[in-house]
Short mmCIF file of C-alpha atoms in Angstrom, two decimals:
data_model
loop_
_atom_site.label_atom_id
_atom_site.label_comp_id
_atom_site.label_asym_id
_atom_site.label_seq_id
_atom_site.Cartn_x
_atom_site.Cartn_y
_atom_site.Cartn_z
CA MET A 1 10.55 -19.41 21.23
CA LYS A 2 9.88 -16.51 18.91
CA ILE A 3 7.52 -18.67 16.88
CA ASN A 4 5.53 -19.48 20.02
CA VAL A 5 5.11 -15.83 20.84
CA VAL A 6 3.86 -15.09 17.34
CA LYS A 7 1.53 -18.09 17.39
CA SER A 8 -0.07 -17.12 20.69
CA VAL A 9 -0.59 -13.55 19.44
CA LEU A 10 -2.33 -14.88 16.32
CA ASP A 11 -4.47 -17.29 18.35
CA ALA A 12 -5.59 -14.49 20.65
CA SER A 13 -6.33 -12.39 17.59
CA ASP A 14 -8.52 -15.10 16.04
CA THR A 15 -10.40 -15.63 19.30
CA LEU A 16 -11.20 -11.92 19.43
CA ALA A 17 -12.24 -11.94 15.78
CA ARG A 18 -14.69 -14.78 16.47
CA ALA A 19 -16.12 -12.84 19.41
CA ASN A 20 -16.63 -9.80 17.16
CA ARG A 21 -18.41 -11.94 14.58
CA ARG A 22 -20.70 -13.41 17.26
CA ARG A 23 -21.64 -9.93 18.48
CA MET A 24 -22.56 -8.93 14.95
CA ASP A 25 -24.47 -12.16 14.29
CA GLU A 26 -26.52 -11.58 17.42
CA ALA A 27 -27.39 -8.06 16.25
CA ASN A 28 -28.10 -9.30 12.72
CA VAL A 29 -25.37 -7.10 11.28
CA LEU A 30 -23.57 -8.08 8.07
CA CYS A 31 -19.94 -6.99 8.30
CA ILE A 32 -17.72 -6.35 5.29
CA ASN A 33 -13.97 -5.78 5.59
CA VAL A 34 -12.90 -3.43 2.78
CA LEU A 35 -9.25 -3.75 1.77
CA SER A 36 -6.94 -2.18 -0.79
CA ALA A 37 -3.77 -0.20 -1.36
CA PRO A 38 -3.81 3.47 -0.31
CA GLY A 39 -5.83 5.61 -2.70
CA SER A 40 -7.76 2.86 -4.48
CA GLY A 41 -11.02 4.57 -3.58
CA LYS A 42 -12.33 2.76 -0.50
CA THR A 43 -13.71 5.91 1.10
CA SER A 44 -15.05 7.26 -2.20
CA LEU A 45 -16.85 3.97 -2.92
CA LEU A 46 -18.58 3.99 0.47
CA GLN A 47 -19.32 7.70 0.20
CA LYS A 48 -21.01 7.27 -3.17
CA SER A 49 -22.72 3.93 -2.72
CA LEU A 50 -24.05 3.79 0.85
CA PRO A 51 -26.66 6.53 0.34
CA LEU A 52 -27.91 4.53 -2.69
CA LEU A 53 -28.80 1.57 -0.46
CA GLY A 54 -31.94 3.52 0.45
CA GLU A 55 -33.27 5.09 3.61
CA SER A 56 -34.49 1.84 5.10
CA VAL A 57 -30.99 0.34 5.09
CA ARG A 58 -28.82 1.47 7.97
CA SER A 59 -25.07 1.48 7.49
CA ALA A 60 -22.17 2.03 9.82
CA VAL A 61 -18.46 2.41 9.06
CA LEU A 62 -15.38 1.78 11.18
CA VAL A 63 -12.57 3.48 9.32
CA GLY A 64 -8.88 2.84 9.98
CA ASP A 65 -5.98 5.15 9.26
CA LEU A 66 -2.57 5.73 10.80
CA GLN A 67 -3.40 9.39 11.37
CA THR A 68 -6.14 11.98 10.74
CA THR A 69 -9.94 11.78 10.85
CA ARG A 70 -10.29 12.83 7.22
CA ASP A 71 -12.00 9.66 6.03
CA ALA A 72 -14.53 9.69 8.86
CA GLU A 73 -15.34 13.32 8.03
CA ARG A 74 -15.88 12.40 4.37
CA LEU A 75 -18.23 9.57 5.39
CA ARG A 76 -20.30 11.56 7.87
CA ASP A 77 -23.17 12.14 5.44
CA ALA A 78 -23.04 8.68 3.86
CA ALA A 79 -23.57 6.45 6.91
CA ALA A 80 -25.66 6.78 10.05
CA GLN A 81 -22.74 5.88 12.31
CA VAL A 82 -19.05 6.45 11.58
CA THR A 83 -16.07 5.83 13.86
CA GLN A 84 -12.45 6.62 13.00
CA ILE A 85 -9.79 4.31 14.40
CA ASN A 86 -6.24 5.73 14.33
CA THR A 87 -3.62 3.00 14.34
CA GLY A 88 -0.60 5.28 14.87
CA ARG A 89 2.15 3.19 13.28
CA GLY A 90 -0.05 0.10 12.91
CA CYS A 91 -0.18 -1.26 9.37
CA HIS A 92 -3.58 -2.94 9.69
CA LEU A 93 -6.67 -2.90 11.90
CA SER A 94 -6.71 -5.49 14.68
CA PRO A 95 -9.74 -7.33 16.09
CA GLU A 96 -9.10 -5.50 19.40
CA GLN A 97 -9.53 -2.17 17.67
CA VAL A 98 -12.66 -3.41 15.93
CA ALA A 99 -14.05 -4.64 19.29
CA GLU A 100 -13.53 -1.16 20.71
CA GLY A 101 -15.16 0.30 17.63
CA LEU A 102 -18.17 -2.00 18.10
CA ASP A 103 -18.50 -0.81 21.71
CA GLY A 104 -19.15 2.67 20.41
CA LEU A 105 -21.83 1.67 17.87
CA ASP A 106 -25.54 1.09 18.36
CA LEU A 107 -25.38 -2.35 16.72
CA PRO A 108 -29.10 -3.22 16.75
CA ALA A 109 -29.59 -0.11 14.61
CA VAL A 110 -27.17 -1.34 11.93
CA ASP A 111 -27.81 -3.53 8.86
CA PHE A 112 -24.39 -3.28 7.17
CA LEU A 113 -21.14 -2.57 8.96
CA PHE A 114 -18.20 -1.70 6.72
CA ILE A 115 -14.68 -1.86 8.11
CA GLU A 116 -12.46 0.33 5.96
CA ASN A 117 -9.02 -1.09 6.66
CA VAL A 118 -5.68 0.75 6.56
CA GLY A 119 -4.52 1.24 2.96
CA ASN A 120 -2.09 -1.65 2.53
CA MET A 121 -2.13 -4.68 0.24
CA VAL A 122 -0.12 -6.93 2.54
CA CYS A 123 -0.67 -6.91 6.32
CA PRO A 124 -4.47 -6.40 6.55
CA ALA A 125 -4.97 -9.55 4.45
CA ALA A 126 -3.52 -11.69 7.27
CA PHE A 127 -5.95 -10.58 10.01
CA ASP A 128 -9.49 -11.80 10.53
CA LEU A 129 -11.32 -8.90 12.22
CA GLY A 130 -14.59 -10.75 12.67
CA GLU A 131 -16.02 -9.74 9.30
CA HIS A 132 -18.37 -11.97 7.32
CA LEU A 133 -17.06 -10.98 3.91
CA ARG A 134 -14.13 -9.23 2.27
CA ALA A 135 -14.34 -6.67 -0.49
CA VAL A 136 -10.99 -5.99 -2.17
CA LEU A 137 -10.45 -2.93 -4.33
CA LEU A 138 -7.81 -2.54 -7.03
CA SER A 139 -7.63 0.71 -8.98
CA VAL A 140 -6.68 0.98 -12.64
CA PRO A 141 -3.75 3.40 -12.00
CA GLU A 142 -2.09 0.81 -9.73
CA GLY A 143 -1.45 -1.32 -12.79
CA ASP A 144 -2.58 -4.64 -14.22
CA ASP A 145 0.18 -6.64 -12.47
CA LYS A 146 -0.95 -6.41 -8.85
CA VAL A 147 -3.01 -9.61 -8.48
CA ALA A 148 0.01 -11.83 -9.10
CA LYS A 149 2.21 -9.69 -6.88
CA TYR A 150 -0.16 -9.61 -3.89
CA PRO A 151 -1.95 -12.95 -4.20
CA THR A 152 -3.01 -13.40 -0.55
CA LEU A 153 -5.15 -10.29 -0.63
CA PHE A 154 -7.02 -11.44 -3.72
CA GLN A 155 -7.27 -15.11 -2.70
CA LYS A 156 -9.31 -14.17 0.35
CA ALA A 157 -11.64 -11.75 -1.45
CA ASP A 158 -15.38 -12.42 -1.68
CA VAL A 159 -15.82 -9.65 -4.20
CA ILE A 160 -13.20 -7.72 -6.19
CA LEU A 161 -13.84 -4.20 -7.39
CA LEU A 162 -11.71 -2.78 -10.19
CA THR A 163 -12.03 0.95 -9.45
CA LYS A 164 -11.34 4.09 -11.51
CA VAL A 165 -12.27 2.22 -14.72
CA ASP A 166 -12.91 5.63 -16.32
CA LEU A 167 -9.09 5.77 -16.61
CA ILE A 168 -8.95 2.72 -18.91
CA GLY A 169 -8.03 4.32 -22.20
CA VAL A 170 -6.27 7.24 -20.52
CA LEU A 171 -3.79 4.76 -19.03
CA GLU A 172 -2.45 1.56 -20.57
CA TYR A 173 -4.29 -1.29 -18.89
CA ASP A 174 -4.45 -4.93 -19.92
CA LEU A 175 -7.76 -6.38 -18.68
CA GLY A 176 -6.76 -9.75 -20.16
CA ARG A 177 -3.70 -9.93 -17.94
CA LEU A 178 -5.79 -9.09 -14.87
CA GLY A 179 -8.28 -11.81 -15.83
CA ASP A 180 -5.53 -14.37 -16.41
CA ASP A 181 -3.95 -13.66 -13.03
CA LEU A 182 -7.31 -13.81 -11.25
CA SER A 183 -8.19 -17.09 -12.95
CA ARG A 184 -5.20 -18.67 -11.20
CA ILE A 185 -5.93 -17.19 -7.79
CA ASN A 186 -9.64 -16.67 -7.22
CA THR A 187 -12.43 -17.69 -9.58
CA ALA A 188 -15.22 -17.54 -7.00
CA ALA A 189 -15.29 -13.80 -6.30
CA PRO A 190 -17.13 -11.68 -8.85
CA LEU A 191 -15.11 -8.90 -10.45
CA ILE A 192 -17.05 -5.63 -10.67
CA HIS A 193 -15.83 -2.67 -12.73
CA VAL A 194 -16.52 0.56 -10.87
CA SER A 195 -16.09 4.27 -11.46
CA ASN A 196 -16.94 6.70 -8.72
CA GLN A 197 -16.70 9.44 -11.37
CA THR A 198 -19.26 8.07 -13.83
CA GLY A 199 -21.21 5.86 -11.41
CA GLU A 200 -20.49 2.76 -13.52
CA GLY A 201 -20.78 -0.46 -11.54
CA LEU A 202 -22.28 1.01 -8.39
CA ASP A 203 -25.57 -0.81 -9.14
CA ALA A 204 -23.71 -4.15 -9.43
CA TRP A 205 -21.91 -3.49 -6.13
CA LEU A 206 -25.19 -2.61 -4.41
CA ALA A 207 -26.87 -5.71 -5.88
CA TRP A 208 -24.00 -7.86 -4.55
CA LEU A 209 -24.37 -6.30 -1.10
CA ARG A 210 -28.15 -6.85 -1.02
CA GLU A 211 -27.71 -10.47 -2.15
CA GLN A 212 -25.30 -11.20 0.72
CA LYS A 213 -27.76 -9.79 3.20
CA ALA A 214 -30.78 -11.65 1.82
CA MET B 1 8.37 -10.22 27.59
CA LYS B 2 6.83 -9.58 24.20
CA ILE B 3 8.42 -6.13 24.12
CA ASN B 4 11.88 -7.60 24.75
CA VAL B 5 11.51 -10.01 21.85
CA VAL B 6 10.46 -7.20 19.52
CA LYS B 7 13.26 -4.94 20.75
CA SER B 8 15.96 -7.56 20.22
CA VAL B 9 14.64 -8.26 16.72
CA LEU B 10 14.83 -4.55 15.88
CA ASP B 11 18.34 -4.23 17.37
CA ALA B 12 19.55 -7.17 15.30
CA SER B 13 17.91 -5.60 12.26
CA ASP B 14 19.70 -2.27 12.82
CA THR B 15 23.05 -4.01 13.31
CA LEU B 16 22.62 -5.80 9.99
CA ALA B 17 21.58 -2.57 8.29
CA ARG B 18 24.76 -0.88 9.52
CA ALA B 19 26.83 -3.79 8.19
CA ASN B 20 25.14 -3.44 4.79
CA ARG B 21 25.91 0.30 4.74
CA ARG B 22 29.55 -0.36 5.62
CA ARG B 23 29.88 -2.85 2.76
CA MET B 24 28.50 -0.29 0.33
CA ASP B 25 30.66 2.51 1.71
CA GLU B 26 33.74 0.36 1.21
CA ALA B 27 32.74 -0.29 -2.41
CA ASN B 28 31.89 3.41 -2.93
CA VAL B 29 28.27 2.54 -3.75
CA LEU B 30 25.48 5.05 -3.07
CA CYS B 31 22.37 3.18 -2.00
CA ILE B 32 18.85 4.57 -2.34
CA ASN B 33 15.82 2.87 -0.77
CA VAL B 34 12.81 3.56 -3.00
CA LEU B 35 9.47 3.42 -1.18
CA SER B 36 5.81 3.92 -2.09
CA ALA B 37 2.37 2.37 -2.22
CA PRO B 38 1.82 -0.35 -4.84
CA GLY B 39 1.53 1.06 -8.33
CA SER B 40 3.04 4.49 -7.71
CA GLY B 41 5.56 3.88 -10.45
CA LYS B 42 8.76 2.79 -8.69
CA THR B 43 9.72 0.30 -11.39
CA SER B 44 8.69 2.63 -14.21
CA LEU B 45 10.76 5.47 -12.76
CA LEU B 46 13.88 3.29 -12.56
CA GLN B 47 13.19 1.81 -15.98
CA LYS B 48 12.95 5.26 -17.58
CA SER B 49 15.60 7.15 -15.66
CA LEU B 50 18.51 4.78 -15.09
CA PRO B 51 19.51 4.59 -18.78
CA LEU B 52 19.57 8.41 -18.78
CA LEU B 53 22.34 8.45 -16.18
CA GLY B 54 24.69 7.68 -19.05
CA GLU B 55 26.90 4.77 -19.97
CA SER B 56 29.66 5.64 -17.53
CA VAL B 57 27.30 5.35 -14.55
CA ARG B 58 26.71 1.77 -13.39
CA SER B 59 23.43 1.03 -11.63
CA ALA B 60 22.14 -2.03 -9.83
CA VAL B 61 18.68 -2.76 -8.46
CA LEU B 62 17.48 -5.07 -5.71
CA VAL B 63 13.75 -5.33 -6.22
CA GLY B 64 11.34 -6.65 -3.59
CA ASP B 65 7.92 -8.19 -4.19
CA LEU B 66 5.81 -10.78 -2.41
CA GLN B 67 5.65 -12.89 -5.57
CA THR B 68 6.73 -12.87 -9.24
CA THR B 69 9.88 -11.68 -10.99
CA ARG B 70 7.97 -9.23 -13.17
CA ASP B 71 9.71 -6.11 -11.93
CA ALA B 72 13.17 -7.60 -12.32
CA GLU B 73 12.28 -8.57 -15.89
CA ARG B 74 11.12 -5.02 -16.61
CA LEU B 75 14.40 -3.64 -15.24
CA ARG B 76 16.71 -6.01 -17.08
CA ASP B 77 17.58 -3.49 -19.79
CA ALA B 78 17.74 -0.48 -17.49
CA ALA B 79 20.41 -1.58 -15.01
CA ALA B 80 23.60 -3.61 -15.33
CA GLN B 81 22.70 -5.84 -12.38
CA VAL B 82 19.17 -6.67 -11.18
CA THR B 83 18.16 -9.10 -8.43
CA GLN B 84 14.57 -9.93 -7.48
CA ILE B 85 13.87 -10.67 -3.84
CA ASN B 86 10.56 -12.44 -3.16
CA THR B 87 9.31 -11.84 0.37
CA GLY B 88 6.45 -14.39 0.28
CA ARG B 89 4.07 -12.89 2.83
CA GLY B 90 6.59 -10.32 4.05
CA CYS B 91 5.33 -6.76 3.91
CA HIS B 92 8.74 -5.09 3.62
CA LEU B 93 12.33 -5.90 2.72
CA SER B 94 14.59 -6.75 5.65
CA PRO B 95 18.31 -5.99 6.02
CA GLU B 96 18.93 -9.77 5.94
CA GLN B 97 17.35 -9.99 2.51
CA VAL B 98 19.36 -7.01 1.33
CA ALA B 99 22.57 -8.60 2.68
CA GLU B 100 21.80 -11.72 0.64
CA GLY B 101 21.08 -9.54 -2.36
CA LEU B 102 24.43 -7.77 -1.91
CA ASP B 103 26.18 -11.16 -1.86
CA GLY B 104 24.96 -11.72 -5.40
CA LEU B 105 26.10 -8.37 -6.79
CA ASP B 106 29.50 -7.30 -8.07
CA LEU B 107 29.61 -4.26 -5.78
CA PRO B 108 32.89 -2.69 -6.99
CA ALA B 109 31.20 -2.46 -10.40
CA VAL B 110 28.27 -0.41 -9.03
CA ASP B 111 27.89 3.37 -8.61
CA PHE B 112 24.21 3.53 -7.60
CA LEU B 113 22.29 0.73 -5.92
CA PHE B 114 18.53 1.15 -5.83
CA ILE B 115 16.48 -0.96 -3.45
CA GLU B 116 12.93 -1.07 -4.74
CA ASN B 117 10.97 -1.93 -1.62
CA VAL B 118 7.67 -3.85 -1.40
CA GLY B 119 4.74 -1.59 -2.35
CA ASN B 120 3.49 -0.50 1.06
CA MET B 121 3.27 2.92 2.71
CA VAL B 122 3.54 1.63 6.27
CA CYS B 123 5.91 -1.22 7.16
CA PRO B 124 8.92 -0.50 4.90
CA ALA B 125 9.22 2.96 6.48
CA ALA B 126 10.17 1.39 9.82
CA PHE B 127 13.17 -0.63 8.58
CA ASP B 128 16.65 0.68 7.90
CA LEU B 129 18.08 -1.59 5.19
CA GLY B 130 21.50 0.02 5.15
CA GLU B 131 20.60 2.61 2.53
CA HIS B 132 22.17 6.07 2.45
CA LEU B 133 19.06 7.88 1.23
CA ARG B 134 15.34 7.35 0.83
CA ALA B 135 13.29 8.30 -2.20
CA VAL B 136 9.54 8.25 -1.57
CA LEU B 137 7.05 8.22 -4.43
CA LEU B 138 3.44 9.34 -4.25
CA SER B 139 1.29 9.15 -7.36
CA VAL B 140 -1.43 11.63 -8.26
CA PRO B 141 -4.18 8.96 -8.49
CA GLU B 142 -3.56 7.98 -4.85
CA GLY B 143 -4.99 11.32 -3.81
CA ASP B 144 -3.78 14.55 -2.21
CA ASP B 145 -4.46 13.35 1.36
CA LYS B 146 -1.78 10.69 1.78
CA VAL B 147 1.06 12.69 3.38
CA ALA B 148 -1.00 13.42 6.50
CA LYS B 149 -2.29 9.85 6.66
CA TYR B 150 1.12 8.15 6.33
CA PRO B 151 3.43 10.69 7.97
CA THR B 152 6.27 8.35 8.95
CA LEU B 153 7.00 7.45 5.35
CA PHE B 154 7.27 11.08 4.31
CA GLN B 155 9.12 12.25 7.44
CA LYS B 156 12.02 9.96 6.61
CA ALA B 157 12.22 10.87 2.90
CA ASP B 158 15.31 12.55 1.46
CA VAL B 159 13.49 13.27 -1.79
CA ILE B 160 9.79 13.04 -2.61
CA LEU B 161 8.59 12.36 -6.15
CA LEU B 162 5.02 13.20 -7.07
CA THR B 163 4.49 10.77 -9.96
CA LYS B 164 1.92 10.56 -12.77
CA VAL B 165 1.59 14.36 -12.78
CA ASP B 166 0.24 14.06 -16.34
CA LEU B 167 -3.01 13.05 -14.58
CA ILE B 168 -3.37 16.42 -12.81
CA GLY B 169 -6.28 17.92 -14.67
CA VAL B 170 -7.73 14.52 -15.56
CA LEU B 171 -8.19 13.86 -11.83
CA GLU B 172 -9.04 16.34 -9.10
CA TYR B 173 -5.83 17.06 -7.23
CA ASP B 174 -5.11 19.82 -4.75
CA LEU B 175 -1.37 20.60 -4.89
CA GLY B 176 -1.89 23.23 -2.18
CA ARG B 177 -3.14 20.61 0.23
CA LEU B 178 -0.15 18.37 -0.51
CA GLY B 179 2.20 21.31 0.06
CA ASP B 180 0.49 22.26 3.34
CA ASP B 181 0.73 18.71 4.66
CA LEU B 182 4.38 18.41 3.63
CA SER B 183 5.23 21.74 5.24
CA ARG B 184 4.21 20.24 8.59
CA ILE B 185 6.11 16.98 8.13
CA ASN B 186 9.21 17.42 6.00
CA THR B 187 10.54 20.67 4.63
CA ALA B 188 14.05 19.40 3.90
CA ALA B 189 13.28 16.92 1.12
CA PRO B 190 12.81 18.43 -2.34
CA LEU B 191 9.48 17.64 -4.03
CA ILE B 192 9.93 16.70 -7.69
CA HIS B 193 6.98 16.44 -10.09
CA VAL B 194 7.48 13.49 -12.41
CA SER B 195 5.69 11.88 -15.32
CA ASN B 196 7.01 8.70 -16.83
CA GLN B 197 4.62 9.31 -19.74
CA THR B 198 5.83 12.79 -20.74
CA GLY B 199 9.31 12.61 -19.19
CA GLU B 200 8.62 15.68 -17.05
CA GLY B 201 10.87 15.85 -14.00
CA LEU B 202 13.24 13.06 -14.93
CA ASP B 203 16.04 15.62 -15.39
CA ALA B 204 15.43 17.00 -11.88
CA TRP B 205 15.47 13.48 -10.44
CA LEU B 206 18.72 12.67 -12.26
CA ALA B 207 20.26 15.97 -11.12
CA TRP B 208 19.31 15.13 -7.52
CA LEU B 209 20.91 11.69 -7.85
CA ARG B 210 24.13 13.08 -9.31
CA GLU B 211 24.31 15.72 -6.57
CA GLN B 212 24.10 13.07 -3.83
CA LYS B 213 26.92 11.10 -5.41
CA ALA B 214 29.17 14.12 -5.94
#
């Protein structure tokens, strides 16, 4: 009985996700779901990199948080359209919330739509929101053991960004261990080293984005 | 209909949590639920501080992770009894899992039981596991904006540990902002600055623990 309830909720969720994807396909929007733990640098990455896509590329962001509009405020100058979605106690964005977010955007005026999910390495990984691709961030201070501990998140990634790499050296970090764990879980997604402080890796991230859109 | 199912699940969960607490009360065990985002330093804190409680104090740890027994292995020398609980895709520990964990411990031989929850700032906050107190960790690299974004976690904290404070100065961090946000959400819980690298704050954390047990 309980299982049926859960199954029907997930089915409804997937149907909505497919509808979101169709809306974006029709508007020729490429949608990237950005996932990570809290504080891995999702907002900072978008803040730094979106302006570097150039004036002819139009970006929008739907940004999820339990509370506050702080991330949307930070992104105001980086993207043409930004919408904050507050989930209250919700541990992930849902396709319903994304559908509402899409209602408020001028989709034909968007090339890339980024969905910045709630900071959480577990629940957001289970929900298709209608995105085309998933970018997963992992920051150096979180430790080199997280891929094996949270495999689902990394299995479903289309690109993996190791952020705050300027802290390698300041903190103990075993890149070999990270590589070993990834080699068991996901060998298809490129791993890009990024620092929002030094700018390292932003060009590789932008090149990956442009390639997906081409 | 859906609401009833959810409500009955939560009621059953609370009943189990109360049973866990009763078992620990009867064995004179003080139980602390340790919560934070992934990589805030829960395992490191326990690893460094438990041996400092002294030989006469007997600690046990139930440690939750989706996958791997890495944390339990790290804690083997720090606590007399350590049990790893793998949650699979589960985003938080449940009172059922804790009850099973308790079955495997020699409770009369325990003074402090630490439950190291799954790294997640959202879901674990909603579940009473039967603990007496909650310790919430927040690491400097996660940023100074997390208290306002994840208020439930911090509202329910009995002590808050700001970890990796050796990185203040290396990273931009506004302690004033953290203090302002906390002053709106939780003024009862002490805020302890901790560094597992330098040892700063471990004495204050140990003093807090001893005080709760006294």
